[in-house]
Structures are given as C-alpha cells and as structure tokens.
Amino acid sequence: MDSDFFHRPVLLHTAVDYLVTDPNGVYVDCNLGGGGHAKEILKRINANGLFVGLDADAQAIAFAEDTLSGYSNKIIRRVFSNQLDVVLLQEGLLPVHGVLFDLGISSFQVDSPKRGFSFQEEGPLDMRFDASQKLTAREVVNEYSPAELGRILREYGEEKHWKLIVRNIVNERTGAPIENTAQLAEIVSRAVPAKQLNKTLARVFQAIRIEVNGELERLKVSLE
Ligand SMILES: C[S@@+](CC[C@H](N)C(=O)[O-])C[C@H]1O[C@@H](n2cnc3c(N)ncnc32)[C@H](O)[C@@H]1O
C-alpha cells in the first residue's frame, strides 16, 4: 500500500516548515496516521535530532513503522495523545522543540467499512481508534439518553437538525438495536432534505466518532 493511499497529509510542507526550526531538535507527531508528516519531519532533522510519533490505532502504527523503517532516530508508540507527557517523561525527552497535531481520521480508516467510520458503506457501528477501548458507536447510538445524543450532535457536530435526528434514532432503537452504519445513515436521511444529506451525515458521524474516542478531552489533556 503506498502512503498516499493510506493517507494524504494536509498542508504537509507548510506545517513542517513551521514545526522544524532546529535540525538537532526533538519533534513529536501526536497523530502519526500513515506517517506522511513524520517522514517529512525525519527528512529535516539530523542524526542528533529525534522524532516521536504517537497514534492510538494499531493499523496506523504498523503502517508508519513500515514507512519509516529507514530512519533510526525515532520512537513510535501506540497510545492516545493524552499519554504524551508519560511517553516524554519515560524517555527523558522534556522539553521538546515542537509538537504537531493533525486531528481527525486517516483515509484508510474511512475506507475500511469494518471500522464503522464511513456513512457510505455498510459496517458495524464501531468507530474506535483503539480496538481495545470499551465504548463503541453502537453503545452511543443505542444506549445514550436523548439528552446526551442531542448534546453530542450539537457540540461535536454543530448539527442544526439534531432534534429530529435524535427523535428518529430513539424511535428506531425502541424496536430493536441499530446495528450498522447503513441503518444509521438511513435513519438520519429521514430527518433532512436530500441535498443536505451528505454534509449532515458527515457531521453526525464526526460527532459520534469524537464521543467514542473522547477526542476533545484527550486534546485538552495533550495541550496541557
Ligand atoms: C488525520 S490522521 C493523521 C495523518 C498523518 N498526519 C499523516 O501524515 O499520515 C489522524 C490520525 O490520528 C489518530 N488519532 C486521532 N486522535 C488521536 C488521539 N487522541 N491520540 C492518538 N491518535 C489519535 C488516528 O488514529 C489517525 O491515524
């Protein structure tokens, strides 16, 4: 698999231009993904510099290990970014010269239906970056109260049709649990005009993913 297929990083050169100011420095990438930014960072540091890459997703870690196998001045860990301080303390690397966040999901995650991130293909309601975490999208969709679902759609999706979407979800799950992404997409489609559907689905799926992975709480801890 080539790295563009895995994920094409945004603002690759611009982001790394600002990040790497000292070729002897220690640089951290909190969202390693396919290693696109990582490779560019590693190209710009020398043998005295060090790269630290974190990702919660085992597939991302395996792919990045392979992509970056030609570089030895690196440390790669499969952890959520809120463990950043723990990793840096363990390795005795504080303070570092720069930290990069490229939040969200990689193309490979959206393109793997069985991960449950995509509203375009049927898959289980999963959406976990780390498959050992307990909370899945299935639990959020089927077990959260209407008030909690509403909060998630408003705060993490900025979705203005949230009331009707929540009502549809709750009505549907009263009969039997909602099991997959196609079912969820169909339920959402009943709440919005067809021409707004794709953007609404993107916001709803994003909101649930943010909740499943505790993304905002983890970001807050990472930034602190
Ligand atoms: C947009 S992609 C990063 C792409 C990467 N910059 C590249 O060049 O390929 C986001 C990645 O961050 C990971 N991720 C998202 N939130 C995370 C978190 N809080 N801690 C660790 N990894 C996270 C996802 O698993 C995904 O692989």
CSV table of C-alpha atoms and ligand atoms in Angstrom, one decimal:
chain,number,residue,atom,x,y,z
A,1,MET,CA,0.0,0.0,0.0
A,2,ASP,CA,1.5,3.4,-0.9
A,3,SER,CA,1.4,6.2,1.7
A,4,ASP,CA,-0.9,8.4,-0.5
A,5,PHE,CA,-3.5,5.6,-0.5
A,6,PHE,CA,-3.1,5.2,3.3
A,7,HIS,CA,-3.5,9.0,3.9
A,8,ARG,CA,-2.5,12.1,2.0
A,9,PRO,CA,-1.4,14.6,4.7
A,10,VAL,CA,-2.8,18.2,4.6
A,11,LEU,CA,-0.5,21.2,4.4
A,12,LEU,CA,2.4,18.8,4.5
A,13,HIS,CA,5.3,21.2,3.7
A,14,THR,CA,3.7,24.3,5.3
A,15,ALA,CA,3.1,22.6,8.6
A,16,VAL,CA,6.6,21.0,8.8
A,17,ASP,CA,8.2,24.4,7.7
A,18,TYR,CA,6.8,26.0,10.8
A,19,LEU,CA,7.4,23.0,13.0
A,20,VAL,CA,11.0,22.1,12.4
A,21,THR,CA,13.2,25.0,13.3
A,22,ASP,CA,16.2,23.1,14.6
A,23,PRO,CA,17.6,20.1,12.9
A,24,ASN,CA,19.0,18.8,16.2
A,25,GLY,CA,15.6,19.1,17.9
A,26,VAL,CA,13.1,16.7,19.3
A,27,TYR,CA,9.8,16.7,17.5
A,28,VAL,CA,6.5,14.9,18.3
A,29,ASP,CA,3.7,14.0,16.0
A,30,CYS,CA,0.6,13.2,18.1
A,31,ASN,CA,-1.4,11.9,15.0
A,32,LEU,CA,1.1,9.7,13.2
A,33,GLY,CA,-1.5,8.1,10.8
A,34,GLY,CA,0.3,6.9,7.7
A,35,GLY,CA,3.5,8.7,8.6
A,36,GLY,CA,3.2,11.4,5.9
A,37,HIS,CA,4.1,14.3,8.2
A,38,ALA,CA,6.5,12.1,10.1
A,39,LYS,CA,8.6,11.3,7.0
A,40,GLU,CA,8.9,15.0,6.2
A,41,ILE,CA,10.0,15.8,9.7
A,42,LEU,CA,12.5,13.0,9.7
A,43,LYS,CA,14.0,14.3,6.4
A,44,ARG,CA,14.6,17.6,8.1
A,45,ILE,CA,16.3,16.6,11.3
A,46,ASN,CA,19.8,15.2,11.5
A,47,ALA,CA,21.3,12.3,13.5
A,48,ASN,CA,21.2,14.3,16.7
A,49,GLY,CA,17.6,15.1,16.3
A,50,LEU,CA,14.8,12.8,17.4
A,51,PHE,CA,11.2,12.1,16.1
A,52,VAL,CA,8.5,10.8,18.4
A,53,GLY,CA,5.3,9.5,16.8
A,54,LEU,CA,2.1,8.6,18.6
A,55,ASP,CA,-1.2,7.1,17.3
A,56,ALA,CA,-3.9,5.1,19.1
A,57,ASP,CA,-4.6,2.9,16.0
A,58,ALA,CA,-2.7,-0.3,15.7
A,59,GLN,CA,-3.0,-0.4,11.9
A,60,ALA,CA,-1.6,3.2,11.6
A,61,ILE,CA,1.3,2.2,13.8
A,62,ALA,CA,2.1,-0.9,11.7
A,63,PHE,CA,1.9,1.1,8.5
A,64,ALA,CA,4.0,4.0,9.9
A,65,GLU,CA,6.6,1.6,11.3
A,66,ASP,CA,7.0,0.2,7.8
A,67,THR,CA,7.0,3.6,6.0
A,68,LEU,CA,9.6,5.0,8.4
A,69,SER,CA,11.8,1.8,8.7
A,70,GLY,CA,14.7,3.6,7.0
A,71,TYR,CA,15.1,6.0,9.9
A,72,SER,CA,16.6,5.1,13.2
A,73,ASN,CA,16.2,8.4,15.2
A,74,LYS,CA,12.6,7.8,16.1
A,75,ILE,CA,10.4,6.5,18.9
A,76,ILE,CA,6.9,5.2,17.9
A,77,ARG,CA,4.2,4.4,20.5
A,78,ARG,CA,0.7,3.1,20.2
A,79,VAL,CA,-1.0,5.4,22.7
A,80,PHE,CA,-3.6,8.2,22.7
A,81,SER,CA,-2.1,11.6,22.6
A,82,ASN,CA,-3.1,12.4,26.2
A,83,GLN,CA,-0.3,10.0,27.2
A,84,LEU,CA,2.2,12.4,25.6
A,85,ASP,CA,3.6,13.6,28.9
A,86,VAL,CA,4.0,10.0,30.1
A,87,VAL,CA,6.0,9.0,27.0
A,88,LEU,CA,8.2,12.1,27.1
A,89,LEU,CA,8.9,11.6,30.8
A,90,GLN,CA,9.7,7.9,30.4
A,91,GLU,CA,12.1,8.7,27.6
A,92,GLY,CA,13.6,11.7,29.4
A,93,LEU,CA,12.8,14.0,26.4
A,94,LEU,CA,11.3,17.1,28.0
A,95,PRO,CA,11.3,19.8,26.9
A,96,VAL,CA,10.8,19.1,23.2
A,97,HIS,CA,11.2,21.6,20.3
A,98,GLY,CA,7.8,21.1,18.6
A,99,VAL,CA,4.6,19.1,18.7
A,100,LEU,CA,2.3,18.5,15.7
A,101,PHE,CA,-1.4,17.7,15.9
A,102,ASP,CA,-3.2,16.6,12.7
A,103,LEU,CA,-6.6,15.8,14.3
A,104,GLY,CA,-9.3,13.5,12.9
A,105,ILE,CA,-9.2,10.3,10.9
A,106,SER,CA,-6.9,8.9,8.2
A,107,SER,CA,-8.2,7.9,4.7
A,108,PHE,CA,-7.5,4.3,5.5
A,109,GLN,CA,-9.8,4.4,8.5
A,110,VAL,CA,-12.7,5.9,6.4
A,111,ASP,CA,-12.0,3.5,3.6
A,112,SER,CA,-12.2,0.4,5.8
A,113,PRO,CA,-16.0,-0.3,6.2
A,114,LYS,CA,-15.5,-2.7,9.0
A,115,ARG,CA,-14.1,0.1,11.2
A,116,GLY,CA,-17.5,1.8,11.1
A,117,PHE,CA,-16.3,5.4,10.3
A,118,SER,CA,-17.9,5.6,6.9
A,119,PHE,CA,-21.5,6.5,6.1
A,120,GLN,CA,-21.1,5.5,2.5
A,121,GLU,CA,-20.5,1.8,3.1
A,122,GLU,CA,-22.2,-0.6,5.5
A,123,GLY,CA,-20.2,-1.6,8.5
A,124,PRO,CA,-20.6,-2.2,12.2
A,125,LEU,CA,-21.2,0.8,14.5
A,126,ASP,CA,-17.6,0.8,15.9
A,127,MET,CA,-15.6,4.0,15.2
A,128,ARG,CA,-12.9,3.2,17.8
A,129,PHE,CA,-9.3,4.2,17.0
A,130,ASP,CA,-8.1,1.8,19.6
A,131,ALA,CA,-10.0,-1.6,19.3
A,132,SER,CA,-9.3,-2.4,23.0
A,133,GLN,CA,-11.4,0.5,24.2
A,134,LYS,CA,-14.8,-0.4,25.5
A,135,LEU,CA,-17.0,2.3,24.2
A,136,THR,CA,-18.2,1.9,20.6
A,137,ALA,CA,-20.6,3.8,18.3
A,138,ARG,CA,-23.1,1.1,18.9
A,139,GLU,CA,-23.3,1.9,22.6
A,140,VAL,CA,-23.5,5.6,21.9
A,141,VAL,CA,-26.3,5.2,19.4
A,142,ASN,CA,-28.4,2.6,21.3
A,143,GLU,CA,-27.7,3.4,24.9
A,144,TYR,CA,-27.2,7.2,25.3
A,145,SER,CA,-30.1,9.2,26.5
A,146,PRO,CA,-31.8,11.6,24.1
A,147,ALA,CA,-30.3,14.5,26.0
A,148,GLU,CA,-26.8,13.0,25.7
A,149,LEU,CA,-27.2,12.3,22.0
A,150,GLY,CA,-28.5,15.8,21.4
A,151,ARG,CA,-25.5,17.3,23.2
A,152,ILE,CA,-23.1,15.3,21.1
A,153,LEU,CA,-24.8,16.3,17.8
A,154,ARG,CA,-24.8,20.0,18.8
A,155,GLU,CA,-21.4,20.3,20.4
A,156,TYR,CA,-19.3,17.9,18.3
A,157,GLY,CA,-21.2,18.1,15.0
A,158,GLU,CA,-22.8,21.6,15.1
A,159,GLU,CA,-25.8,19.8,13.6
A,160,LYS,CA,-28.8,22.0,13.4
A,161,HIS,CA,-31.3,19.2,12.6
A,162,TRP,CA,-30.2,17.5,15.9
A,163,LYS,CA,-33.7,17.3,17.5
A,164,LEU,CA,-35.3,15.4,14.6
A,165,ILE,CA,-32.3,13.1,14.2
A,166,VAL,CA,-32.3,12.2,17.9
A,167,ARG,CA,-36.0,11.6,17.8
A,168,ASN,CA,-35.6,9.3,14.8
A,169,ILE,CA,-32.8,7.4,16.5
A,170,VAL,CA,-34.7,6.9,19.7
A,171,ASN,CA,-37.9,5.8,17.8
A,172,GLU,CA,-36.0,3.3,15.8
A,173,ARG,CA,-34.0,1.7,18.6
A,174,THR,CA,-37.1,1.2,20.7
A,175,GLY,CA,-38.0,-1.7,18.4
A,176,ALA,CA,-34.5,-3.3,18.0
A,177,PRO,CA,-31.0,-2.0,18.4
A,178,ILE,CA,-29.5,-0.1,15.5
A,179,GLU,CA,-26.7,-2.3,14.3
A,180,ASN,CA,-24.8,-0.8,11.4
A,181,THR,CA,-23.7,2.4,9.6
A,182,ALA,CA,-26.1,2.0,6.7
A,183,GLN,CA,-29.1,1.7,9.1
A,184,LEU,CA,-27.9,4.9,11.0
A,185,ALA,CA,-27.4,6.7,7.7
A,186,GLU,CA,-30.9,5.8,6.6
A,187,ILE,CA,-32.4,7.0,9.9
A,188,VAL,CA,-30.6,10.3,9.5
A,189,SER,CA,-31.7,10.6,5.9
A,190,ARG,CA,-35.4,10.8,7.1
A,191,ALA,CA,-34.6,14.0,9.0
A,192,VAL,CA,-33.1,16.2,6.3
A,193,PRO,CA,-33.7,17.3,2.7
A,194,ALA,CA,-31.8,15.1,0.2
A,195,LYS,CA,-29.5,17.9,-0.9
A,196,GLN,CA,-28.2,18.4,2.7
A,197,LEU,CA,-27.8,14.8,3.4
A,198,ASN,CA,-24.1,14.2,2.8
A,199,LYS,CA,-23.0,17.1,4.9
A,200,THR,CA,-25.4,16.2,7.7
A,201,LEU,CA,-24.2,12.6,7.6
A,202,ALA,CA,-20.6,13.8,7.8
A,203,ARG,CA,-21.4,15.9,10.9
A,204,VAL,CA,-23.4,13.2,12.6
A,205,PHE,CA,-20.7,10.6,12.1
A,206,GLN,CA,-18.0,13.0,13.1
A,207,ALA,CA,-19.9,13.8,16.3
A,208,ILE,CA,-20.3,10.2,17.3
A,209,ARG,CA,-16.6,9.4,16.5
A,210,ILE,CA,-15.5,12.3,18.7
A,211,GLU,CA,-17.6,11.0,21.5
A,212,VAL,CA,-16.4,7.3,21.1
A,213,ASN,CA,-12.8,8.3,21.2
A,214,GLY,CA,-13.0,11.1,23.8
A,215,GLU,CA,-11.2,13.3,21.3
A,216,LEU,CA,-11.8,16.7,22.9
A,217,GLU,CA,-11.0,15.6,26.4
A,218,ARG,CA,-7.8,13.9,25.2
A,219,LEU,CA,-6.8,17.0,23.2
A,220,LYS,CA,-7.3,19.2,26.3
A,221,VAL,CA,-5.0,17.0,28.3
A,222,SER,CA,-2.5,16.7,25.5
A,223,LEU,CA,-2.3,20.5,25.1
A,224,GLU,CA,-1.9,21.0,28.9
B,1,LIG,C1,-5.6,12.9,10.1
B,1,LIG,S1,-4.8,11.4,10.6
B,1,LIG,C2,-3.1,11.8,10.7
B,1,LIG,C3,-2.4,11.7,9.4
B,1,LIG,C4,-0.9,11.9,9.4
B,1,LIG,N1,-0.6,13.2,9.8
B,1,LIG,C5,-0.2,11.6,8.1
B,1,LIG,O1,0.6,12.4,7.7
B,1,LIG,O2,-0.5,10.5,7.6
B,1,LIG,C6,-5.2,11.3,12.3
B,1,LIG,C7,-4.6,10.1,13.0
B,1,LIG,O3,-4.7,10.4,14.4
B,1,LIG,C8,-5.1,9.3,15.1
B,1,LIG,N2,-5.7,9.8,16.3
B,1,LIG,C9,-6.8,10.6,16.4
B,1,LIG,N3,-7.0,11.1,17.6
B,1,LIG,C10,-5.9,10.6,18.4
B,1,LIG,C11,-5.5,10.7,19.7
B,1,LIG,N4,-6.2,11.5,20.6
B,1,LIG,N5,-4.4,10.1,20.1
B,1,LIG,C12,-3.7,9.4,19.2
B,1,LIG,N6,-4.0,9.2,17.9
B,1,LIG,C13,-5.1,9.8,17.5
B,1,LIG,C14,-6.0,8.5,14.2
B,1,LIG,O4,-5.9,7.1,14.5
B,1,LIG,C15,-5.4,8.8,12.8
B,1,LIG,O5,-4.5,7.8,12.4
